[in-house]
Amino acid sequence: MVKHWRVDREEKYEIVEKWFLKDLEMIDGKEADTDNPYFDMHFHKVYNMEAYSCASKYTFARTLNKLNATYLKKDFKIVNFDDTYLNDDSIWSSSNRDFLVVMRVCFYAFNLLCLSLCRLS
């Protein structure tokens, strides 16, 4: 766990607590339907956490899931997260794909705008 604060224009970080991945029993995203950065990590006790953003909360959960799959292969629970954003095969899981989706939406919106401004004779 990292503590973050600012002193004037300088940002400071301090490692407050460390855990082993093998001791993690579950990550609880609290509410899958809402866009919030809060989640719980269940070790021998429950720690309430706040990520920088909801996106960073999901990135953190995906990273822990990948580390577990690669090294530990233990039964690891991730609850109250939207599965669409947790899976690697999801279009939303990669920032590169996010950019492509946004570009496609902008392209279609621009086409619709052009068509709506064109006069039909």
Short mmCIF file of C-alpha atoms in Angstrom, two decimals:
data_model
loop_
_atom_site.label_atom_id
_atom_site.label_comp_id
_atom_site.label_asym_id
_atom_site.label_seq_id
_atom_site.Cartn_x
_atom_site.Cartn_y
_atom_site.Cartn_z
CA MET A 1 0.00 0.00 0.00
CA VAL A 2 1.39 3.37 -0.99
CA LYS A 3 0.60 6.65 0.71
CA HIS A 4 0.56 9.68 -1.59
CA TRP A 5 0.71 13.36 -0.66
CA ARG A 6 1.93 16.67 -2.03
CA VAL A 7 4.40 19.08 -0.52
CA ASP A 8 4.25 22.34 -2.45
CA ARG A 9 4.70 21.17 -6.05
CA GLU A 10 6.43 17.95 -5.17
CA GLU A 11 4.60 14.64 -5.01
CA LYS A 12 5.68 12.19 -2.34
CA TYR A 13 5.07 8.45 -2.13
CA GLU A 14 5.71 6.19 0.82
CA ILE A 15 5.29 2.42 1.04
CA VAL A 16 3.08 1.91 4.07
CA GLU A 17 2.41 -1.81 3.95
CA LYS A 18 3.33 -4.86 1.85
CA TRP A 19 1.59 -8.18 1.33
CA PHE A 20 2.29 -11.40 -0.52
CA LEU A 21 0.04 -12.31 -3.44
CA LYS A 22 -0.24 -15.84 -2.09
CA ASP A 23 -1.95 -14.44 1.02
CA LEU A 24 -4.61 -12.58 -0.94
CA GLU A 25 -7.93 -14.41 -0.76
CA MET A 26 -10.25 -12.06 -2.61
CA ILE A 27 -10.65 -8.62 -4.16
CA ASP A 28 -14.07 -7.07 -3.72
CA GLY A 29 -14.89 -4.20 -6.09
CA LYS A 30 -17.82 -3.34 -3.82
CA GLU A 31 -20.22 -2.24 -6.60
CA ALA A 32 -19.81 -3.43 -10.18
CA ASP A 33 -22.59 -1.12 -11.41
CA THR A 34 -21.06 2.14 -10.26
CA ASP A 35 -17.95 3.97 -11.40
CA ASN A 36 -15.95 4.26 -8.18
CA PRO A 37 -12.32 3.66 -7.19
CA TYR A 38 -13.07 1.85 -3.91
CA PHE A 39 -12.38 -1.83 -3.32
CA ASP A 40 -11.53 -4.24 -0.53
CA MET A 41 -8.58 -6.62 -0.38
CA HIS A 42 -9.16 -9.69 1.79
CA PHE A 43 -6.05 -11.08 3.48
CA HIS A 44 -6.05 -12.31 7.08
CA LYS A 45 -8.16 -9.18 7.56
CA VAL A 46 -10.02 -6.86 5.17
CA TYR A 47 -8.31 -3.70 3.93
CA ASN A 48 -10.39 -0.88 2.45
CA MET A 49 -8.58 0.65 -0.51
CA GLU A 50 -9.03 3.58 -2.86
CA ALA A 51 -7.42 3.58 -6.30
CA TYR A 52 -6.59 6.72 -8.23
CA SER A 53 -9.57 6.08 -10.53
CA CYS A 54 -12.02 3.37 -11.46
CA ALA A 55 -9.86 2.53 -14.49
CA SER A 56 -6.80 2.06 -12.28
CA LYS A 57 -8.85 -0.17 -9.96
CA TYR A 58 -9.67 -2.44 -12.91
CA THR A 59 -6.07 -2.34 -14.15
CA PHE A 60 -4.89 -3.36 -10.69
CA ALA A 61 -7.38 -6.27 -10.57
CA ARG A 62 -6.36 -7.43 -14.08
CA THR A 63 -2.69 -7.28 -13.10
CA LEU A 64 -3.21 -9.31 -9.93
CA ASN A 65 -5.25 -11.83 -11.89
CA LYS A 66 -2.47 -12.20 -14.50
CA LEU A 67 0.22 -12.53 -11.82
CA ASN A 68 -1.83 -15.19 -10.08
CA ALA A 69 -2.43 -17.09 -13.34
CA THR A 70 1.26 -16.94 -14.25
CA TYR A 71 2.93 -17.74 -10.94
CA LEU A 72 0.53 -19.11 -8.33
CA LYS A 73 -2.40 -20.67 -10.19
CA LYS A 74 -4.46 -20.66 -7.01
CA ASP A 75 -8.19 -20.13 -6.57
CA PHE A 76 -8.41 -16.37 -6.61
CA LYS A 77 -11.72 -14.54 -6.28
CA ILE A 78 -12.47 -11.22 -7.93
CA VAL A 79 -16.02 -10.20 -7.03
CA ASN A 80 -18.19 -7.17 -7.76
CA PHE A 81 -16.21 -6.19 -10.86
CA ASP A 82 -17.70 -5.98 -14.34
CA ASP A 83 -16.33 -9.04 -16.19
CA THR A 84 -16.38 -7.13 -19.47
CA TYR A 85 -13.48 -4.98 -18.31
CA LEU A 86 -11.57 -7.73 -16.50
CA ASN A 87 -11.07 -10.12 -19.40
CA ASP A 88 -8.11 -9.77 -21.75
CA ASP A 89 -10.21 -10.62 -24.77
CA SER A 90 -12.46 -7.66 -24.08
CA ILE A 91 -12.04 -4.73 -26.44
CA TRP A 92 -11.89 -2.39 -23.43
CA SER A 93 -8.93 -4.05 -21.75
CA SER A 94 -6.22 -2.52 -23.92
CA SER A 95 -5.58 1.19 -24.16
CA ASN A 96 -4.56 0.72 -27.81
CA ARG A 97 -7.93 -0.85 -28.61
CA ASP A 98 -9.66 1.91 -26.65
CA PHE A 99 -8.07 4.43 -28.97
CA LEU A 100 -9.25 2.49 -32.03
CA VAL A 101 -12.80 2.34 -30.70
CA VAL A 102 -12.82 6.08 -30.00
CA MET A 103 -11.44 6.80 -33.47
CA ARG A 104 -14.14 4.65 -35.06
CA VAL A 105 -16.89 6.41 -33.09
CA CYS A 106 -15.46 9.80 -34.08
CA PHE A 107 -15.31 8.73 -37.73
CA TYR A 108 -18.98 7.71 -37.71
CA ALA A 109 -20.00 10.87 -35.86
CA PHE A 110 -18.13 13.00 -38.39
CA ASN A 111 -19.84 11.18 -41.27
CA LEU A 112 -23.24 11.74 -39.68
CA LEU A 113 -22.45 15.42 -39.19
CA CYS A 114 -21.38 15.80 -42.81
CA LEU A 115 -24.48 14.02 -44.06
CA SER A 116 -26.74 16.16 -41.90
CA LEU A 117 -25.15 19.37 -43.19
CA CYS A 118 -25.26 18.37 -46.86
CA ARG A 119 -28.24 19.62 -48.80
CA LEU A 120 -30.08 17.06 -50.79
CA SER A 121 -31.36 18.30 -54.14
#
